[in-house]
Amino acid sequence: MRRLSSHPTCVGLCAATVLALAAACGGKSDTNASAGGGAGGSGADLTGAGSTFAYPLYSRWAADYATKAGVHVNYQSIGSGGGIRQLSEQTVDFGATDAPMTDDELAKAKGGPIMHIPTAMGAVVVTYNLPQVTTPLKFAGDVLADIFLGKITKWNDPRIAATNAGVALPNTDILVAHRSDGSGTTYTFTDYLTAVSPAWKQAVGKGKDVKWPVGLGGKGNEGVAGQVKQSPGAIGYVELAYARQNKLPAAAIRNVAGNFVAPSVETTTAAAAGALAALPANTDYRVSIANAPGANAYPISTMTWMLIYRTPRDTAKSRKLVQFIRWGLTDGQSIEPSLDYAPLPPAMTARLRQRLDSVGSSGAAAAR
């Protein structure tokens, strides 16, 4: 399989009405989202780091909340793995991830019990660069797995053609793009591939950072979007907002019911409906909604989480952080559809606001 060019790429990410977004450039994906704070967190009341998947949302939240409450939030888009590490080292006030922390990661964190607070749901999309193909492509999960395993190497492979009748697929190489950093987007994508492909499960499995059989990595969602956008024949996976903002196509994926479903706010909500309705009241919310049942469920869906300490060192900052998250779980939810995220169900946000009451208390009952 032909490899992608290693030329560094950055795609500018702009969410509507976001203030003080730092544009990614020069091949770097570590962008800061801040409202009223300086670069690197100078002047910020709260600092956070992690998920690039959630970057468009937290950028908008930071801007809107600064206007409303005068509290300035600086959020660094460094990937879920980096967010987990920085929170575990107590160098930020909150982390952000699309891959729930493992029991081992929770045990090793320096500051005691960490709580997972879901803030939104979103879709990871399969995007590609085939200028001559104007009809959105359809993929079965086992075919996607074999593309990313390097077993399917041509766009006109019969297995791709079988689900895309009438589409003139080119006889060109498939160029795989994937994340190079520890990533919740990677966790969601590989969680799905593990569920639908025994071959993928055995050879690669799921995780924030896996050993990719083929392809070239890009840092952050913006890095993968950039690789796909600049390379005809490329295929990759990014959060829905990154595909739409970069005018990249998004494939329809076959779900458990056998239907090919396009990613959207509505189909992400459909994927979450059954799983979230069945959650017990005392759940720690480290829950996968990938490959969920439902006729209209988009199968590569996930929640995204803020990570906070239950017994923080700085109580004044903790109060500001809890107030910011409460705002995000109320007023902030109405912002999400405009940025291609699905809001959490109201019953779930009510439970989460109750859980926030325990921040600052001792004990492990609601630790995660």
Tab-separated table of C-alpha atoms in Angstrom:
chain	number	residue	atom	x	y	z
A	1	MET	CA	0.000	0.000	0.000
A	2	ARG	CA	1.409	3.370	-1.039
A	3	ARG	CA	2.154	5.666	1.888
A	4	LEU	CA	0.970	9.208	2.339
A	5	SER	CA	3.281	12.150	1.995
A	6	SER	CA	4.853	13.121	5.314
A	7	HIS	CA	4.639	16.847	4.531
A	8	PRO	CA	3.387	18.538	7.732
A	9	THR	CA	-0.128	19.831	7.424
A	10	CYS	CA	-2.470	21.903	9.483
A	11	VAL	CA	-6.071	22.678	8.816
A	12	GLY	CA	-7.537	25.795	10.415
A	13	LEU	CA	-10.510	25.035	12.603
A	14	CYS	CA	-13.155	27.685	13.100
A	15	ALA	CA	-16.348	27.225	15.083
A	16	ALA	CA	-19.022	29.864	14.643
A	17	THR	CA	-18.778	32.807	17.020
A	18	VAL	CA	-15.798	31.339	18.856
A	19	LEU	CA	-13.639	34.054	20.360
A	20	ALA	CA	-9.864	33.999	20.557
A	21	LEU	CA	-9.307	30.693	18.778
A	22	ALA	CA	-5.661	30.089	18.001
A	23	ALA	CA	-5.331	28.778	14.458
A	24	ALA	CA	-3.352	25.595	14.047
A	25	CYS	CA	-0.365	26.031	11.750
A	26	GLY	CA	3.005	24.720	10.656
A	27	GLY	CA	2.022	21.092	11.205
A	28	LYS	CA	1.067	21.618	14.830
A	29	SER	CA	-2.226	20.451	16.275
A	30	ASP	CA	-1.712	21.696	19.838
A	31	THR	CA	-4.072	24.633	19.656
A	32	ASN	CA	-5.397	26.636	22.578
A	33	ALA	CA	-9.006	27.635	23.024
A	34	SER	CA	-9.394	30.550	25.355
A	35	ALA	CA	-11.701	33.402	26.138
A	36	GLY	CA	-9.893	36.326	27.714
A	37	GLY	CA	-6.833	34.264	28.683
A	38	GLY	CA	-3.450	34.640	27.082
A	39	ALA	CA	-1.427	31.996	25.287
A	40	GLY	CA	-0.548	28.976	27.313
A	41	GLY	CA	-3.150	29.807	29.936
A	42	SER	CA	-1.758	33.198	31.052
A	43	GLY	CA	-4.628	35.156	32.565
A	44	ALA	CA	-6.965	32.173	32.533
A	45	ASP	CA	-9.104	31.354	35.558
A	46	LEU	CA	-9.314	27.670	34.578
A	47	THR	CA	-7.059	25.516	32.416
A	48	GLY	CA	-7.905	22.257	30.707
A	49	ALA	CA	-6.355	19.958	28.124
A	50	GLY	CA	-7.148	16.893	26.090
A	51	SER	CA	-9.590	15.793	23.421
A	52	THR	CA	-9.336	17.347	19.959
A	53	PHE	CA	-12.728	15.744	19.283
A	54	ALA	CA	-14.310	18.111	21.834
A	55	TYR	CA	-12.221	21.155	20.881
A	56	PRO	CA	-14.891	22.941	18.783
A	57	LEU	CA	-17.402	22.551	21.623
A	58	TYR	CA	-15.138	23.621	24.477
A	59	SER	CA	-13.893	26.562	22.398
A	60	ARG	CA	-17.441	27.829	22.047
A	61	TRP	CA	-18.258	27.126	25.684
A	62	ALA	CA	-15.160	29.049	26.788
A	63	ALA	CA	-16.110	32.072	24.722
A	64	ASP	CA	-19.769	32.120	25.725
A	65	TYR	CA	-19.096	31.479	29.402
A	66	ALA	CA	-16.525	34.273	29.580
A	67	THR	CA	-19.147	36.661	28.246
A	68	LYS	CA	-21.769	35.409	30.695
A	69	ALA	CA	-19.764	34.860	33.885
A	70	GLY	CA	-16.449	36.656	33.374
A	71	VAL	CA	-14.558	33.401	33.953
A	72	HIS	CA	-11.826	32.714	31.421
A	73	VAL	CA	-11.153	29.109	30.392
A	74	ASN	CA	-8.026	28.125	28.478
A	75	TYR	CA	-8.354	24.735	26.774
A	76	GLN	CA	-5.425	23.062	25.021
A	77	SER	CA	-6.323	20.619	22.239
A	78	ILE	CA	-3.589	17.988	22.707
A	79	GLY	CA	-5.468	14.679	22.392
A	80	SER	CA	-7.218	12.528	24.961
A	81	GLY	CA	-4.057	10.737	26.036
A	82	GLY	CA	-2.352	14.042	26.770
A	83	GLY	CA	-5.381	15.282	28.680
A	84	ILE	CA	-5.402	12.200	30.893
A	85	ARG	CA	-1.668	12.569	31.552
A	86	GLN	CA	-1.868	16.275	32.393
A	87	LEU	CA	-4.777	15.830	34.786
A	88	SER	CA	-3.082	12.820	36.381
A	89	GLU	CA	0.011	14.976	36.932
A	90	GLN	CA	-2.201	17.787	38.305
A	91	THR	CA	-0.912	20.339	35.793
A	92	VAL	CA	-4.424	21.359	34.607
A	93	ASP	CA	-7.737	21.947	36.354
A	94	PHE	CA	-9.625	19.508	34.135
A	95	GLY	CA	-8.858	16.927	31.502
A	96	ALA	CA	-10.924	15.941	28.485
A	97	THR	CA	-11.160	12.583	26.773
A	98	ASP	CA	-13.249	10.523	24.384
A	99	ALA	CA	-11.772	7.316	25.794
A	100	PRO	CA	-12.676	6.605	29.409
A	101	MET	CA	-9.750	6.136	31.749
A	102	THR	CA	-8.851	2.574	32.637
A	103	ASP	CA	-8.835	1.300	36.216
A	104	ASP	CA	-5.033	1.328	36.067
A	105	GLU	CA	-4.928	4.957	34.891
A	106	LEU	CA	-7.340	5.967	37.637
A	107	ALA	CA	-5.247	4.203	40.270
A	108	LYS	CA	-2.038	5.918	39.134
A	109	ALA	CA	-3.436	9.474	39.090
A	110	LYS	CA	-1.750	11.631	41.734
A	111	GLY	CA	-4.683	13.570	43.072
A	112	GLY	CA	-7.109	10.906	44.232
A	113	PRO	CA	-10.469	9.904	42.777
A	114	ILE	CA	-11.263	11.219	39.302
A	115	MET	CA	-14.822	11.696	38.077
A	116	HIS	CA	-15.941	11.206	34.468
A	117	ILE	CA	-18.520	13.835	33.513
A	118	PRO	CA	-20.057	13.295	30.041
A	119	THR	CA	-20.623	16.604	28.269
A	120	ALA	CA	-21.804	15.639	24.783
A	121	MET	CA	-22.100	12.837	22.266
A	122	GLY	CA	-20.553	12.821	18.835
A	123	ALA	CA	-19.799	10.825	15.728
A	124	VAL	CA	-16.466	9.686	14.351
A	125	VAL	CA	-16.759	9.712	10.575
A	126	VAL	CA	-14.922	7.884	7.841
A	127	THR	CA	-13.794	10.517	5.365
A	128	TYR	CA	-11.956	10.207	2.074
A	129	ASN	CA	-10.548	12.160	-0.852
A	130	LEU	CA	-11.950	10.936	-4.173
A	131	PRO	CA	-12.743	14.040	-6.242
A	132	GLN	CA	-14.266	11.977	-9.045
A	133	VAL	CA	-16.778	10.288	-6.697
A	134	THR	CA	-19.708	12.573	-5.928
A	135	THR	CA	-22.069	10.012	-4.345
A	136	PRO	CA	-21.401	9.416	-0.619
A	137	LEU	CA	-19.755	6.032	-0.174
A	138	LYS	CA	-21.100	3.207	1.984
A	139	PHE	CA	-18.935	0.868	4.055
A	140	ALA	CA	-19.541	-2.343	5.952
A	141	GLY	CA	-17.526	-2.655	9.144
A	142	ASP	CA	-15.499	-5.691	8.096
A	143	VAL	CA	-14.487	-3.913	4.874
A	144	LEU	CA	-13.342	-0.846	6.807
A	145	ALA	CA	-11.320	-3.071	9.115
A	146	ASP	CA	-9.577	-4.738	6.184
A	147	ILE	CA	-8.796	-1.349	4.613
A	148	PHE	CA	-7.097	-0.197	7.813
A	149	LEU	CA	-5.398	-3.598	8.150
A	150	GLY	CA	-3.912	-3.116	4.682
A	151	LYS	CA	-5.735	-6.103	3.185
A	152	ILE	CA	-7.807	-3.979	0.797
A	153	THR	CA	-5.499	-1.679	-1.130
A	154	LYS	CA	-7.460	-0.428	-4.176
A	155	TRP	CA	-10.537	1.788	-4.287
A	156	ASN	CA	-12.207	-0.406	-6.894
A	157	ASP	CA	-11.828	-3.567	-4.787
A	158	PRO	CA	-14.899	-5.803	-5.299
A	159	ARG	CA	-15.792	-5.664	-1.600
A	160	ILE	CA	-16.020	-1.860	-1.681
A	161	ALA	CA	-17.893	-1.979	-4.986
A	162	ALA	CA	-20.412	-4.462	-3.551
A	163	THR	CA	-21.909	-1.824	-1.229
A	164	ASN	CA	-21.590	1.013	-3.734
A	165	ALA	CA	-23.499	-0.169	-6.795
A	166	GLY	CA	-23.455	2.303	-9.662
A	167	VAL	CA	-20.484	4.269	-8.303
A	168	ALA	CA	-17.483	4.451	-10.632
A	169	LEU	CA	-14.665	3.670	-8.210
A	170	PRO	CA	-11.151	4.504	-9.453
A	171	ASN	CA	-8.407	1.919	-9.864
A	172	THR	CA	-6.116	3.806	-7.498
A	173	ASP	CA	-4.301	3.058	-4.273
A	174	ILE	CA	-6.004	3.581	-0.927
A	175	LEU	CA	-3.915	5.863	1.283
A	176	VAL	CA	-4.612	5.321	4.980
A	177	ALA	CA	-4.407	8.239	7.421
A	178	HIS	CA	-4.683	7.721	11.177
A	179	ARG	CA	-3.848	9.474	14.418
A	180	SER	CA	-0.246	9.599	15.604
A	181	ASP	CA	-1.064	10.743	19.150
A	182	GLY	CA	-2.988	9.139	21.995
A	183	SER	CA	-6.561	9.813	20.971
A	184	GLY	CA	-10.119	9.257	22.101
A	185	THR	CA	-11.149	9.480	18.448
A	186	THR	CA	-8.853	6.517	17.794
A	187	TYR	CA	-10.350	4.716	20.793
A	188	THR	CA	-13.875	5.197	19.418
A	189	PHE	CA	-12.902	4.091	15.897
A	190	THR	CA	-10.969	1.035	17.060
A	191	ASP	CA	-13.676	0.188	19.604
A	192	TYR	CA	-16.071	-0.041	16.658
A	193	LEU	CA	-13.665	-2.029	14.454
A	194	THR	CA	-13.040	-4.459	17.320
A	195	ALA	CA	-16.782	-5.007	17.666
A	196	VAL	CA	-17.354	-5.755	13.962
A	197	SER	CA	-14.163	-7.533	12.868
A	198	PRO	CA	-12.609	-10.587	14.575
A	199	ALA	CA	-9.516	-10.058	12.410
A	200	TRP	CA	-9.104	-6.508	13.690
A	201	LYS	CA	-9.741	-7.578	17.275
A	202	GLN	CA	-7.004	-10.213	17.060
A	203	ALA	CA	-4.424	-8.171	15.145
A	204	VAL	CA	-4.853	-4.666	16.601
A	205	GLY	CA	-7.664	-4.305	19.134
A	206	LYS	CA	-8.924	-1.066	20.653
A	207	GLY	CA	-7.147	1.735	22.465
A	208	LYS	CA	-6.207	5.397	22.477
A	209	ASP	CA	-2.923	4.510	20.781
A	210	VAL	CA	-2.646	1.312	18.736
A	211	LYS	CA	-0.031	-0.204	16.440
A	212	TRP	CA	-1.345	0.647	12.998
A	213	PRO	CA	-0.564	-1.950	10.316
A	214	VAL	CA	-0.455	0.639	7.492
A	215	GLY	CA	-0.710	4.345	6.843
A	216	LEU	CA	0.716	7.604	8.097
A	217	GLY	CA	-0.258	9.411	11.271
A	218	GLY	CA	-1.473	12.955	11.749
A	219	LYS	CA	-1.554	14.756	15.076
A	220	GLY	CA	-5.032	15.590	16.263
A	221	ASN	CA	-8.286	15.452	14.341
A	222	GLU	CA	-7.017	18.455	12.404
A	223	GLY	CA	-3.866	16.579	11.415
A	224	VAL	CA	-5.797	13.624	9.985
A	225	ALA	CA	-8.250	15.963	8.249
A	226	GLY	CA	-5.269	17.730	6.717
A	227	GLN	CA	-3.694	14.487	5.481
A	228	VAL	CA	-6.946	13.430	3.838
A	229	LYS	CA	-7.647	16.856	2.347
A	230	GLN	CA	-4.236	17.164	0.675
A	231	SER	CA	-3.932	13.567	-0.591
A	232	PRO	CA	-6.178	12.222	-3.388
A	233	GLY	CA	-7.024	8.590	-2.634
A	234	ALA	CA	-6.737	9.043	1.131
A	235	ILE	CA	-9.095	7.664	3.766
A	236	GLY	CA	-9.146	8.543	7.450
A	237	TYR	CA	-11.347	9.048	10.485
A	238	VAL	CA	-12.180	12.336	12.210
A	239	GLU	CA	-14.854	13.875	14.399
A	240	LEU	CA	-17.892	14.996	12.386
A	241	ALA	CA	-17.282	18.726	12.857
A	242	TYR	CA	-13.770	18.457	11.392
A	243	ALA	CA	-15.104	16.733	8.265
A	244	ARG	CA	-17.848	19.324	7.756
A	245	GLN	CA	-15.688	22.350	8.456
A	246	ASN	CA	-13.057	21.076	6.020
A	247	LYS	CA	-15.707	20.167	3.405
A	248	LEU	CA	-14.736	16.491	3.444
A	249	PRO	CA	-17.282	13.773	2.631
A	250	ALA	CA	-18.529	11.410	5.325
A	251	ALA	CA	-19.357	7.798	4.496
A	252	ALA	CA	-22.506	5.966	5.563
A	253	ILE	CA	-21.697	2.960	7.775
A	254	ARG	CA	-23.693	-0.258	8.045
A	255	ASN	CA	-25.138	-0.644	11.541
A	256	VAL	CA	-26.291	-3.624	13.593
A	257	ALA	CA	-29.717	-3.511	11.927
A	258	GLY	CA	-28.064	-3.795	8.502
A	259	ASN	CA	-28.842	-0.219	7.464
A	260	PHE	CA	-26.304	2.192	6.009
A	261	VAL	CA	-26.521	5.278	8.205
A	262	ALA	CA	-24.878	8.667	7.686
A	263	PRO	CA	-23.390	10.487	10.694
A	264	SER	CA	-25.497	13.308	12.138
A	265	VAL	CA	-26.738	14.685	15.427
A	266	GLU	CA	-29.941	12.676	15.023
A	267	THR	CA	-28.263	9.340	14.263
A	268	THR	CA	-25.794	9.826	17.119
A	269	THR	CA	-28.740	10.424	19.453
A	270	ALA	CA	-30.341	7.239	18.117
A	271	ALA	CA	-27.155	5.292	18.875
A	272	ALA	CA	-27.115	6.528	22.453
A	273	ALA	CA	-30.806	6.127	23.251
A	274	GLY	CA	-30.925	2.468	24.241
A	275	ALA	CA	-27.547	2.330	26.003
A	276	LEU	CA	-28.073	5.443	28.098
A	277	ALA	CA	-31.641	4.532	29.061
A	278	ALA	CA	-30.337	1.329	30.619
A	279	LEU	CA	-27.623	2.953	32.731
A	280	PRO	CA	-27.998	2.396	36.481
A	281	ALA	CA	-28.206	5.455	38.704
A	282	ASN	CA	-24.798	4.754	40.285
A	283	THR	CA	-22.895	4.317	37.020
A	284	ASP	CA	-19.454	5.858	36.645
A	285	TYR	CA	-20.339	6.781	33.024
A	286	ARG	CA	-17.374	5.012	31.466
A	287	VAL	CA	-19.719	3.592	28.848
A	288	SER	CA	-19.280	2.736	25.156
A	289	ILE	CA	-22.095	3.477	22.717
A	290	ALA	CA	-20.239	2.131	19.660
A	291	ASN	CA	-22.103	-0.294	17.366
A	292	ALA	CA	-25.317	0.287	19.305
A	293	PRO	CA	-28.607	-1.329	18.243
A	294	GLY	CA	-31.336	0.630	16.499
A	295	ALA	CA	-32.547	1.027	12.937
A	296	ASN	CA	-31.256	4.605	12.684
A	297	ALA	CA	-28.229	4.315	14.973
A	298	TYR	CA	-24.919	5.564	13.603
A	299	PRO	CA	-22.455	2.884	14.746
A	300	ILE	CA	-19.253	4.922	15.311
A	301	SER	CA	-20.613	7.126	18.087
A	302	THR	CA	-19.219	8.095	21.461
A	303	MET	CA	-19.651	10.238	24.511
A	304	THR	CA	-16.949	12.748	25.393
A	305	TRP	CA	-16.001	13.363	29.017
A	306	MET	CA	-14.538	16.071	31.221
A	307	LEU	CA	-12.265	14.641	33.895
A	308	ILE	CA	-12.142	16.330	37.291
A	309	TYR	CA	-10.803	15.525	40.737
A	310	ARG	CA	-13.431	14.766	43.314
A	311	THR	CA	-11.257	16.182	46.099
A	312	PRO	CA	-9.380	19.057	44.374
A	313	ARG	CA	-6.458	20.878	45.943
A	314	ASP	CA	-7.712	24.381	45.099
A	315	THR	CA	-11.248	24.798	46.404
A	316	ALA	CA	-11.726	28.256	44.880
A	317	LYS	CA	-10.825	26.984	41.411
A	318	SER	CA	-12.924	23.906	42.007
A	319	ARG	CA	-16.007	26.020	42.659
A	320	LYS	CA	-15.426	27.928	39.417
A	321	LEU	CA	-14.918	24.653	37.540
A	322	VAL	CA	-18.088	23.074	38.919
A	323	GLN	CA	-20.069	26.200	38.002
A	324	PHE	CA	-18.629	26.090	34.469
A	325	ILE	CA	-19.567	22.418	34.073
A	326	ARG	CA	-23.060	23.045	35.469
A	327	TRP	CA	-23.487	25.762	32.865
A	328	GLY	CA	-22.273	23.339	30.191
A	329	LEU	CA	-24.824	20.743	31.314
A	330	THR	CA	-27.651	23.306	31.102
A	331	ASP	CA	-27.242	26.319	28.803
A	332	GLY	CA	-24.270	24.749	27.035
A	333	GLN	CA	-26.318	21.819	25.771
A	334	SER	CA	-28.336	24.056	23.450
A	335	ILE	CA	-25.136	25.026	21.625
A	336	GLU	CA	-24.167	21.468	20.723
A	337	PRO	CA	-26.296	20.706	17.632
A	338	SER	CA	-24.965	23.782	15.803
A	339	LEU	CA	-21.469	22.306	16.235
A	340	ASP	CA	-22.506	18.768	15.152
A	341	TYR	CA	-22.632	17.272	18.656
A	342	ALA	CA	-25.654	15.527	20.143
A	343	PRO	CA	-26.846	16.899	23.506
A	344	LEU	CA	-27.095	14.572	26.458
A	345	PRO	CA	-30.571	13.343	27.448
A	346	PRO	CA	-32.160	15.661	30.058
A	347	ALA	CA	-32.485	12.832	32.589
A	348	MET	CA	-28.758	12.222	32.299
A	349	THR	CA	-27.774	15.860	32.753
A	350	ALA	CA	-29.980	16.006	35.873
A	351	ARG	CA	-28.073	13.027	37.331
A	352	LEU	CA	-24.746	14.598	36.434
A	353	ARG	CA	-25.593	17.881	38.134
A	354	GLN	CA	-26.391	15.903	41.276
A	355	ARG	CA	-23.037	14.120	41.054
A	356	LEU	CA	-21.278	17.469	40.949
A	357	ASP	CA	-22.606	18.121	44.459
A	358	SER	CA	-20.101	15.528	45.726
A	359	VAL	CA	-17.035	17.415	44.434
A	360	GLY	CA	-14.940	18.360	47.423
A	361	SER	CA	-16.258	15.547	49.611
A	362	SER	CA	-14.383	12.426	50.689
A	363	GLY	CA	-15.086	8.828	49.895
A	364	ALA	CA	-15.066	6.713	46.753
A	365	ALA	CA	-18.733	5.988	46.110
A	366	ALA	CA	-18.900	8.385	43.177
A	367	ALA	CA	-15.185	8.493	42.464
A	368	ARG	CA	-15.060	7.931	38.733
